[in-house]
PDB file of C-alpha atoms in Angstrom:
ATOM      1  CA  MET D  61     176.767 -71.578 -67.479  1.00 61.00           C
ATOM      2  CA  LYS D  62     179.739 -71.075 -65.268  1.00 71.00           C
ATOM      3  CA  ASP D  63     182.462 -68.495 -66.491  1.00 91.00           C
ATOM      4  CA  VAL D  64     184.937 -68.946 -69.679  1.00 95.00           C
ATOM      5  CA  LYS D  65     188.324 -68.550 -69.224  1.00 97.00           C
ATOM      6  CA  ILE D  66     190.427 -68.471 -72.467  1.00 98.00           C
ATOM      7  CA  ILE D  67     193.752 -70.337 -71.885  1.00 98.00           C
ATOM      8  CA  SER D  68     197.064 -70.955 -73.599  1.00 98.00           C
ATOM      9  CA  PHE D  69     198.147 -74.218 -75.415  1.00 98.00           C
ATOM     10  CA  GLU D  70     199.627 -76.994 -72.931  1.00 97.00           C
ATOM     11  CA  PRO D  71     200.666 -80.483 -74.184  1.00 96.00           C
ATOM     12  CA  LYS D  72     197.851 -82.250 -72.305  1.00 96.00           C
ATOM     13  CA  TYR D  73     195.398 -80.096 -74.384  1.00 96.00           C
ATOM     14  CA  ALA D  74     196.260 -81.530 -77.786  1.00 96.00           C
ATOM     15  CA  LYS D  75     194.115 -84.652 -77.650  1.00 96.00           C
ATOM     16  CA  ASP D  76     191.372 -81.757 -77.471  1.00 97.00           C
ATOM     17  CA  PHE D  77     192.225 -79.855 -80.302  1.00 97.00           C
ATOM     18  CA  ALA D  78     192.360 -82.912 -82.113  1.00 96.00           C
ATOM     19  CA  GLN D  79     188.770 -84.059 -81.161  1.00 96.00           C
ATOM     20  CA  LEU D  80     187.213 -80.450 -81.106  1.00 96.00           C
ATOM     21  CA  ASN D  81     187.964 -80.094 -84.927  1.00 95.00           C
ATOM     22  CA  THR D  82     187.560 -83.744 -86.038  1.00 95.00           C
ATOM     23  CA  GLU D  83     183.930 -83.489 -84.494  1.00 94.00           C
ATOM     24  CA  TRP D  84     182.957 -80.823 -86.584  1.00 91.00           C
ATOM     25  CA  LEU D  85     184.591 -81.529 -89.532  1.00 93.00           C
ATOM     26  CA  GLU D  86     183.456 -85.260 -89.763  1.00 93.00           C
ATOM     27  CA  LYS D  87     179.963 -83.517 -89.397  1.00 91.00           C
ATOM     28  CA  TYR D  88     180.259 -81.240 -92.509  1.00 88.00           C
ATOM     29  CA  PHE D  89     183.018 -82.538 -94.420  1.00 91.00           C
ATOM     30  CA  VAL D  90     185.897 -84.849 -94.167  1.00 91.00           C
ATOM     31  CA  VAL D  91     188.933 -84.630 -92.440  1.00 91.00           C
ATOM     32  CA  GLU D  92     191.751 -83.795 -95.067  1.00 93.00           C
ATOM     33  CA  PRO D  93     195.463 -84.682 -95.086  1.00 90.00           C
ATOM     34  CA  HIS D  94     196.330 -80.914 -94.136  1.00 90.00           C
ATOM     35  CA  ASP D  95     193.990 -81.180 -91.223  1.00 92.00           C
ATOM     36  CA  THR D  96     195.695 -84.512 -90.110  1.00 92.00           C
ATOM     37  CA  GLU D  97     199.134 -82.742 -90.317  1.00 92.00           C
ATOM     38  CA  LEU D  98     197.873 -79.962 -88.260  1.00 92.00           C
ATOM     39  CA  MET D  99     195.945 -81.520 -85.561  1.00 92.00           C
ATOM     40  CA  GLU D 100     197.931 -85.014 -84.960  1.00 91.00           C
ATOM     41  CA  ALA D 101     201.186 -83.121 -84.690  1.00 94.00           C
ATOM     42  CA  CYS D 102     200.186 -79.580 -83.562  1.00 96.00           C
ATOM     43  CA  GLU D 103     203.021 -78.599 -81.347  1.00 96.00           C
ATOM     44  CA  GLU D 104     205.370 -79.306 -84.231  1.00 96.00           C
ATOM     45  CA  ASN D 105     203.200 -77.829 -86.815  1.00 96.00           C
ATOM     46  CA  ILE D 106     201.900 -74.473 -85.261  1.00 97.00           C
ATOM     47  CA  ILE D 107     203.413 -73.365 -82.093  1.00 97.00           C
ATOM     48  CA  ASP D 108     207.143 -74.879 -82.790  1.00 97.00           C
ATOM     49  CA  LYS D 109     206.735 -72.769 -86.383  1.00 97.00           C
ATOM     50  CA  GLY D 110     205.314 -69.598 -84.375  1.00 97.00           C
ATOM     51  CA  GLY D 111     201.936 -70.140 -84.139  1.00 97.00           C
ATOM     52  CA  PHE D 112     199.810 -70.433 -81.248  1.00 98.00           C
ATOM     53  CA  ILE D 113     196.668 -72.726 -79.783  1.00 98.00           C
ATOM     54  CA  PHE D 114     194.056 -71.085 -77.108  1.00 98.00           C
ATOM     55  CA  PHE D 115     191.338 -72.940 -75.522  1.00 98.00           C
ATOM     56  CA  ALA D 116     188.026 -71.809 -74.082  1.00 98.00           C
ATOM     57  CA  GLN D 117     187.503 -73.568 -70.828  1.00 97.00           C
ATOM     58  CA  VAL D 118     184.400 -73.828 -68.655  1.00 96.00           C
ATOM     59  CA  GLY D 119     184.764 -75.431 -65.253  1.00 94.00           C
ATOM     60  CA  GLU D 120     187.245 -78.605 -65.911  1.00 93.00           C
ATOM     61  CA  SER D 121     185.966 -78.780 -69.664  1.00 95.00           C
ATOM     62  CA  ILE D 122     187.562 -77.821 -72.421  1.00 97.00           C
ATOM     63  CA  ALA D 123     184.538 -76.271 -74.473  1.00 97.00           C
ATOM     64  CA  GLY D 124     186.132 -74.506 -77.844  1.00 97.00           C
ATOM     65  CA  THR D 125     189.806 -74.002 -79.350  1.00 98.00           C
ATOM     66  CA  PHE D 126     191.159 -72.273 -82.258  1.00 98.00           C
ATOM     67  CA  SER D 127     194.955 -71.713 -83.493  1.00 98.00           C
ATOM     68  CA  LEU D 128     196.760 -68.634 -85.250  1.00 98.00           C
ATOM     69  CA  ILE D 129     199.234 -70.330 -87.757  1.00 97.00           C
ATOM     70  CA  LYS D 130     202.466 -68.049 -88.675  1.00 97.00           C
ATOM     71  CA  LEU D 131     202.238 -67.426 -92.183  1.00 97.00           C
ATOM     72  CA  ASP D 132     204.791 -64.471 -92.294  1.00 96.00           C
ATOM     73  CA  ASN D 133     205.841 -61.900 -89.510  1.00 95.00           C
ATOM     74  CA  GLY D 134     202.898 -60.117 -88.325  1.00 94.00           C
ATOM     75  CA  PHE D 135     200.211 -62.466 -90.750  1.00 97.00           C
ATOM     76  CA  TYR D 136     198.398 -65.286 -89.230  1.00 98.00           C
ATOM     77  CA  GLU D 137     195.494 -67.760 -90.268  1.00 97.00           C
ATOM     78  CA  LEU D 138     193.031 -68.126 -88.020  1.00 98.00           C
ATOM     79  CA  GLY D 139     192.339 -71.642 -88.037  1.00 94.00           C
ATOM     80  CA  LYS D 140     191.119 -75.034 -86.519  1.00 95.00           C
ATOM     81  CA  MET D 141     188.529 -72.936 -84.497  1.00 95.00           C
ATOM     82  CA  ALA D 142     185.852 -75.213 -83.032  1.00 95.00           C
ATOM     83  CA  VAL D 143     183.208 -75.282 -80.260  1.00 95.00           C
ATOM     84  CA  SER D 144     182.114 -78.549 -78.770  1.00 95.00           C
ATOM     85  CA  PRO D 145     178.527 -79.166 -79.733  1.00 94.00           C
ATOM     86  CA  SER D 146     177.543 -79.223 -76.278  1.00 93.00           C
ATOM     87  CA  PHE D 147     178.932 -75.728 -75.235  1.00 95.00           C
ATOM     88  CA  GLN D 148     177.107 -74.406 -78.504  1.00 92.00           C
ATOM     89  CA  GLY D 149     174.769 -71.637 -78.378  1.00 91.00           C
ATOM     90  CA  HIS D 150     176.509 -69.757 -75.090  1.00 93.00           C
ATOM     91  CA  LYS D 151     178.435 -67.414 -77.381  1.00 93.00           C
ATOM     92  CA  ILE D 152     181.770 -69.333 -76.942  1.00 95.00           C
ATOM     93  CA  GLY D 153     182.841 -68.829 -80.716  1.00 93.00           C
ATOM     94  CA  GLN D 154     182.451 -65.357 -80.463  1.00 94.00           C
ATOM     95  CA  LYS D 155     184.454 -65.186 -77.029  1.00 96.00           C
ATOM     96  CA  LEU D 156     187.184 -66.737 -78.705  1.00 97.00           C
ATOM     97  CA  MET D 157     187.133 -64.834 -81.878  1.00 96.00           C
ATOM     98  CA  GLN D 158     187.400 -61.528 -79.588  1.00 97.00           C
ATOM     99  CA  PHE D 159     190.167 -63.051 -77.649  1.00 98.00           C
ATOM    100  CA  CYS D 160     191.941 -63.956 -81.142  1.00 97.00           C
ATOM    101  CA  ILE D 161     191.638 -60.183 -82.503  1.00 98.00           C
ATOM    102  CA  ASP D 162     192.858 -58.422 -79.229  1.00 98.00           C
ATOM    103  CA  TYR D 163     195.732 -61.167 -79.280  1.00 98.00           C
ATOM    104  CA  ALA D 164     196.874 -60.121 -82.591  1.00 98.00           C
ATOM    105  CA  ARG D 165     196.154 -56.411 -82.100  1.00 97.00           C
ATOM    106  CA  THR D 166     198.319 -56.541 -78.905  1.00 97.00           C
ATOM    107  CA  ASN D 167     201.200 -58.139 -80.826  1.00 97.00           C
ATOM    108  CA  GLY D 168     200.964 -55.584 -83.458  1.00 97.00           C
ATOM    109  CA  TRP D 169     200.022 -57.995 -86.116  1.00 98.00           C
ATOM    110  CA  GLU D 170     198.993 -56.412 -89.499  1.00 97.00           C
ATOM    111  CA  ARG D 171     196.490 -59.012 -90.560  1.00 97.00           C
ATOM    112  CA  LEU D 172     194.406 -62.302 -90.177  1.00 98.00           C
ATOM    113  CA  VAL D 173     193.214 -64.536 -92.851  1.00 98.00           C
ATOM    114  CA  LEU D 174     190.893 -67.652 -92.440  1.00 97.00           C
ATOM    115  CA  TYR D 175     189.231 -70.082 -95.065  1.00 96.00           C
ATOM    116  CA  SER D 176     186.079 -71.646 -94.555  1.00 96.00           C
ATOM    117  CA  ASN D 177     183.258 -72.811 -96.493  1.00 95.00           C
ATOM    118  CA  THR D 178     179.875 -70.700 -97.102  1.00 95.00           C
ATOM    119  CA  ILE D 179     177.713 -73.590 -95.886  1.00 94.00           C
ATOM    120  CA  LEU D 180     178.765 -72.983 -92.400  1.00 93.00           C
ATOM    121  CA  GLU D 181     176.416 -69.950 -92.280  1.00 92.00           C
ATOM    122  CA  ASN D 182     176.745 -69.102 -88.411  1.00 88.00           C
ATOM    123  CA  ALA D 183     180.555 -68.978 -88.798  1.00 91.00           C
ATOM    124  CA  ILE D 184     180.824 -66.576 -91.802  1.00 95.00           C
ATOM    125  CA  TYR D 185     178.106 -64.282 -89.924  1.00 93.00           C
ATOM    126  CA  ILE D 186     180.660 -64.293 -86.968  1.00 93.00           C
ATOM    127  CA  TYR D 187     183.356 -63.499 -89.197  1.00 96.00           C
ATOM    128  CA  ARG D 188     181.633 -60.472 -91.071  1.00 97.00           C
ATOM    129  CA  LYS D 189     180.297 -59.163 -87.667  1.00 97.00           C
ATOM    130  CA  TYR D 190     183.927 -59.016 -86.457  1.00 97.00           C
ATOM    131  CA  GLY D 191     185.162 -57.391 -89.631  1.00 98.00           C
ATOM    132  CA  PHE D 192     186.607 -59.723 -91.594  1.00 98.00           C
ATOM    133  CA  LYS D 193     185.858 -59.129 -95.403  1.00 98.00           C
ATOM    134  CA  GLU D 194     185.837 -61.450 -98.132  1.00 98.00           C
ATOM    135  CA  VAL D 195     189.042 -61.543-100.314  1.00 98.00           C
ATOM    136  CA  PRO D 196     189.683 -63.464-103.570  1.00 97.00           C
ATOM    137  CA  LEU D 197     190.722 -67.113-103.060  1.00 95.00           C
ATOM    138  CA  GLU D 198     193.875 -68.294-104.354  1.00 92.00           C
ATOM    139  CA  GLU D 199     194.019 -71.310-107.211  1.00 90.00           C
ATOM    140  CA  ASN D 200     195.097 -73.957-104.352  1.00 88.00           C
ATOM    141  CA  PRO D 201     193.820 -72.938-101.201  1.00 89.00           C
ATOM    142  CA  PRO D 202     195.099 -75.097 -98.477  1.00 89.00           C
ATOM    143  CA  TYR D 203     192.119 -76.918 -97.791  1.00 90.00           C
ATOM    144  CA  LEU D 204     189.682 -78.497-100.484  1.00 90.00           C
ATOM    145  CA  ARG D 205     186.397 -77.558 -98.944  1.00 93.00           C
ATOM    146  CA  GLY D 206     187.497 -74.084 -98.641  1.00 93.00           C
ATOM    147  CA  ASN D 207     185.273 -72.038-101.202  1.00 95.00           C
ATOM    148  CA  ILE D 208     186.100 -68.555 -99.253  1.00 96.00           C
ATOM    149  CA  LYS D 209     188.874 -66.734 -97.887  1.00 97.00           C
ATOM    150  CA  MET D 210     188.518 -63.424 -95.464  1.00 98.00           C
ATOM    151  CA  GLU D 211     190.455 -61.244 -94.290  1.00 98.00           C
ATOM    152  CA  LEU D 212     190.888 -58.789 -91.412  1.00 98.00           C
ATOM    153  CA  ILE D 213     193.057 -55.805 -91.510  1.00 98.00           C
ATOM    154  CA  LEU D 214     194.404 -54.898 -88.176  1.00 96.00           C
TER     155      LEU D 214
END
């Protein structure tokens, strides 16, 4: 496999962001209104509100993505993490995760939170491997599919 580069959001990659996330959501769940809001207007709803979107690029292909959605100063939600099925099995998700944590620490953030579902065993394994711990799920989480909330204190 060619080298994996982590690159920042550019408007030309907005379609890749939506496609990668729609692909896995439709495979395991459904695309919820909150997902649609974030994916169809990612620049307005993530970037312009102080968040970030990154991509894993292999050659000329976008192989994966994730976003950091600002919740408060120094507090971000790791969301919309996805790797294209054609690139799975090459540890791209782990490269994205390590980049995410390094980026958060470099910027002096306090913590990251994420929402997931326990049927996504590989994802939960990776989150735990990188130090995320399960915390209580609030009464009305942002995603209906979310049955686990995890946090990483930086």
